[in-house]
PDB file of C-alpha atoms in Angstrom:
ATOM      1  CA  MET D  85     -43.990  22.399 -21.818  1.00  0.00           C
ATOM      2  CA  VAL D  86     -43.075  19.331 -19.357  1.00  0.00           C
ATOM      3  CA  THR D  87     -45.771  16.985 -19.537  1.00  0.00           C
ATOM      4  CA  LEU D  88     -46.717  14.545 -16.717  1.00  0.00           C
ATOM      5  CA  GLN D  89     -45.082  11.625 -18.707  1.00  0.00           C
ATOM      6  CA  ASP D  90     -41.856  13.454 -19.130  1.00  0.00           C
ATOM      7  CA  ARG D  91     -42.080  14.256 -15.114  1.00  0.00           C
ATOM      8  CA  ALA D  92     -42.548  10.520 -14.547  1.00  0.00           C
ATOM      9  CA  ARG D  93     -39.711   9.751 -16.601  1.00  0.00           C
ATOM     10  CA  ALA D  94     -37.334  11.903 -14.631  1.00  0.00           C
ATOM     11  CA  PHE D  95     -38.619  10.576 -11.401  1.00  0.00           C
ATOM     12  CA  GLU D  96     -37.818   7.073 -12.484  1.00  0.00           C
ATOM     13  CA  THR D  97     -34.497   8.169 -13.544  1.00  0.00           C
ATOM     14  CA  GLN D  98     -33.459   9.835 -10.468  1.00  0.00           C
ATOM     15  CA  LEU D  99     -35.016   7.013  -8.477  1.00  0.00           C
ATOM     16  CA  ALA D 100     -32.697   4.650 -10.261  1.00  0.00           C
ATOM     17  CA  HIS D 101     -29.579   6.804  -9.822  1.00  0.00           C
ATOM     18  CA  ASP D 102     -30.176   7.094  -6.165  1.00  0.00           C
ATOM     19  CA  HIS D 103     -30.740   3.178  -5.847  1.00  0.00           C
ATOM     20  CA  ASN D 104     -27.382   2.681  -7.663  1.00  0.00           C
ATOM     21  CA  LEU D 105     -25.309   4.827  -5.663  1.00  0.00           C
ATOM     22  CA  LYS D 106     -26.863   3.538  -2.505  1.00  0.00           C
ATOM     23  CA  PHE D 107     -25.959   0.093  -3.865  1.00  0.00           C
ATOM     24  CA  ARG D 108     -22.210   1.409  -4.563  1.00  0.00           C
ATOM     25  CA  LEU D 109     -21.954   3.006  -1.318  1.00  0.00           C
ATOM     26  CA  LEU D 110     -23.049   0.072   0.677  1.00  0.00           C
ATOM     27  CA  VAL D 111     -20.856  -2.417  -1.461  1.00  0.00           C
ATOM     28  CA  GLN D 112     -17.683  -0.006  -1.075  1.00  0.00           C
ATOM     29  CA  ARG D 113     -18.457   0.565   2.633  1.00  0.00           C
ATOM     30  CA  SER D 114     -18.819  -3.288   3.139  1.00  0.00           C
ATOM     31  CA  ARG D 115     -15.278  -3.883   1.467  1.00  0.00           C
ATOM     32  CA  ILE D 116     -13.347  -1.280   3.308  1.00  0.00           C
ATOM     33  CA  LEU D 117     -14.668  -2.672   6.561  1.00  0.00           C
ATOM     34  CA  GLY D 118     -14.344  -6.576   5.645  1.00  0.00           C
ATOM     35  CA  ARG D 119     -10.543  -5.502   4.709  1.00  0.00           C
ATOM     36  CA  TRP D 120      -9.725  -3.898   8.008  1.00  0.00           C
ATOM     37  CA  ALA D 121     -11.380  -6.511   9.973  1.00  0.00           C
ATOM     38  CA  ALA D 122      -9.666  -9.233   7.828  1.00  0.00           C
ATOM     39  CA  ARG D 123      -6.209  -7.542   8.527  1.00  0.00           C
ATOM     40  CA  LEU D 124      -6.728  -7.723  12.217  1.00  0.00           C
ATOM     41  CA  MET D 125      -7.473 -11.177  12.002  1.00  0.00           C
ATOM     42  CA  GLY D 126      -4.561 -12.006  10.089  1.00  0.00           C
ATOM     43  CA  LYS D 127      -6.247 -13.277   6.876  1.00  0.00           C
ATOM     44  CA  ALA D 128      -4.357 -12.790   3.780  1.00  0.00           C
ATOM     45  CA  ASP D 129      -4.879 -13.550   0.315  1.00  0.00           C
ATOM     46  CA  GLU D 130      -7.711 -15.817  -0.672  1.00  0.00           C
ATOM     47  CA  GLU D 131      -9.031 -16.166   2.819  1.00  0.00           C
ATOM     48  CA  ALA D 132      -9.397 -12.210   2.898  1.00  0.00           C
ATOM     49  CA  ARG D 133     -11.124 -12.018  -0.277  1.00  0.00           C
ATOM     50  CA  THR D 134     -13.532 -14.806   0.805  1.00  0.00           C
ATOM     51  CA  TYR D 135     -14.130 -12.872   4.078  1.00  0.00           C
ATOM     52  CA  VAL D 136     -14.706  -9.641   2.577  1.00  0.00           C
ATOM     53  CA  GLN D 137     -17.231 -11.177   0.113  1.00  0.00           C
ATOM     54  CA  ASP D 138     -18.928 -12.645   3.259  1.00  0.00           C
ATOM     55  CA  VAL D 139     -19.334  -9.331   4.464  1.00  0.00           C
ATOM     56  CA  VAL D 140     -20.411  -7.723   1.408  1.00  0.00           C
ATOM     57  CA  ARG D 141     -23.154 -10.804   1.141  1.00  0.00           C
ATOM     58  CA  ILE D 142     -24.434 -10.183   4.354  1.00  0.00           C
ATOM     59  CA  ALA D 143     -24.759  -6.207   3.782  1.00  0.00           C
ATOM     60  CA  LEU D 144     -26.610  -6.891   0.537  1.00  0.00           C
ATOM     61  CA  GLU D 145     -29.047  -9.631   2.479  1.00  0.00           C
ATOM     62  CA  ARG D 146     -29.724  -7.347   4.892  1.00  0.00           C
ATOM     63  CA  THR D 147     -29.651  -3.512   3.983  1.00  0.00           C
ATOM     64  CA  ALA D 148     -32.043  -1.775   6.163  1.00  0.00           C
ATOM     65  CA  SER D 149     -29.226  -1.154   8.538  1.00  0.00           C
ATOM     66  CA  GLY D 150     -25.613  -1.901   8.662  1.00  0.00           C
ATOM     67  CA  GLN D 151     -26.296  -3.625  12.334  1.00  0.00           C
ATOM     68  CA  PRO D 152     -25.863  -7.229  10.850  1.00  0.00           C
ATOM     69  CA  VAL D 153     -22.412  -6.240   9.502  1.00  0.00           C
ATOM     70  CA  ILE D 154     -21.184  -4.639  12.905  1.00  0.00           C
ATOM     71  CA  ASP D 155     -22.308  -7.772  14.667  1.00  0.00           C
ATOM     72  CA  LYS D 156     -20.876  -9.948  12.483  1.00  0.00           C
ATOM     73  CA  ILE D 157     -17.710  -8.359  12.305  1.00  0.00           C
ATOM     74  CA  ALA D 158     -17.627  -7.470  16.512  1.00  0.00           C
ATOM     75  CA  SER D 159     -18.461 -11.208  17.035  1.00  0.00           C
ATOM     76  CA  ASP D 160     -15.606 -12.621  14.309  1.00  0.00           C
ATOM     77  CA  LEU D 161     -12.998 -10.307  15.878  1.00  0.00           C
ATOM     78  CA  GLY D 162     -13.673 -11.179  19.381  1.00  0.00           C
ATOM     79  CA  ASP D 163     -10.825  -9.582  21.660  1.00  0.00           C
ATOM     80  CA  LEU D 164      -9.234  -8.069  18.743  1.00  0.00           C
ATOM     81  CA  ALA D 165     -11.595  -5.190  18.839  1.00  0.00           C
ATOM     82  CA  ASP D 166     -14.541  -4.139  20.941  1.00  0.00           C
ATOM     83  CA  LEU D 167     -17.763  -3.134  19.681  1.00  0.00           C
ATOM     84  CA  SER D 168     -17.105   0.595  20.063  1.00  0.00           C
ATOM     85  CA  GLU D 169     -13.988   0.191  17.949  1.00  0.00           C
ATOM     86  CA  VAL D 170     -16.159  -1.621  15.103  1.00  0.00           C
ATOM     87  CA  ARG D 171     -18.682   1.356  15.060  1.00  0.00           C
ATOM     88  CA  ALA D 172     -16.002   3.730  14.751  1.00  0.00           C
ATOM     89  CA  GLU D 173     -14.329   2.101  12.010  1.00  0.00           C
ATOM     90  CA  TYR D 174     -17.904   1.298  10.336  1.00  0.00           C
ATOM     91  CA  ALA D 175     -18.093   5.186  10.450  1.00  0.00           C
ATOM     92  CA  ARG D 176     -14.676   5.645   8.942  1.00  0.00           C
ATOM     93  CA  ALA D 177     -15.414   3.353   6.230  1.00  0.00           C
ATOM     94  CA  GLU D 178     -18.689   4.730   5.278  1.00  0.00           C
ATOM     95  CA  ASP D 179     -17.085   8.391   4.674  1.00  0.00           C
ATOM     96  CA  GLU D 180     -14.118   6.539   2.579  1.00  0.00           C
ATOM     97  CA  ALA D 181     -16.626   4.755   0.649  1.00  0.00           C
ATOM     98  CA  LYS D 182     -18.654   8.259  -0.056  1.00  0.00           C
ATOM     99  CA  ARG D 183     -15.192   9.954  -0.982  1.00  0.00           C
ATOM    100  CA  LEU D 184     -14.388   6.787  -3.303  1.00  0.00           C
ATOM    101  CA  VAL D 185     -17.908   6.596  -4.783  1.00  0.00           C
ATOM    102  CA  PHE D 186     -18.159  10.002  -5.792  1.00  0.00           C
ATOM    103  CA  GLU D 187     -14.601  10.499  -7.091  1.00  0.00           C
ATOM    104  CA  GLN D 188     -15.659   7.615  -9.426  1.00  0.00           C
ATOM    105  CA  GLN D 189     -18.786   9.494 -10.274  1.00  0.00           C
ATOM    106  CA  GLU D 190     -16.862  12.657 -11.252  1.00  0.00           C
ATOM    107  CA  GLN D 191     -14.545  10.887 -13.178  1.00  0.00           C
ATOM    108  CA  SER D 192     -17.234   9.335 -15.290  1.00  0.00           C
TER     109      SER D 192
END
């Protein structure tokens, strides 16, 4: 028989799993979007890595929505891409992040 304590443990385990998955998706999406923006700005190597880390940091600090990341990248890109292009790339990055994270999860 399943006890209340067993159900609570199962709930906590599921909650931890969901939180971990959300975190991994957020980081992966931010990396993909940051690399895209870095390429458009002509950043390479260490400068690109630093930029991507900055995008990830902003995403982690403000996880309620992706808007701060979109705003930062749109501002940084200036005339290189308009807001609609950044939003479209954000959506593509989110889809790609889901694919990558779920592939990694299946391999584990």
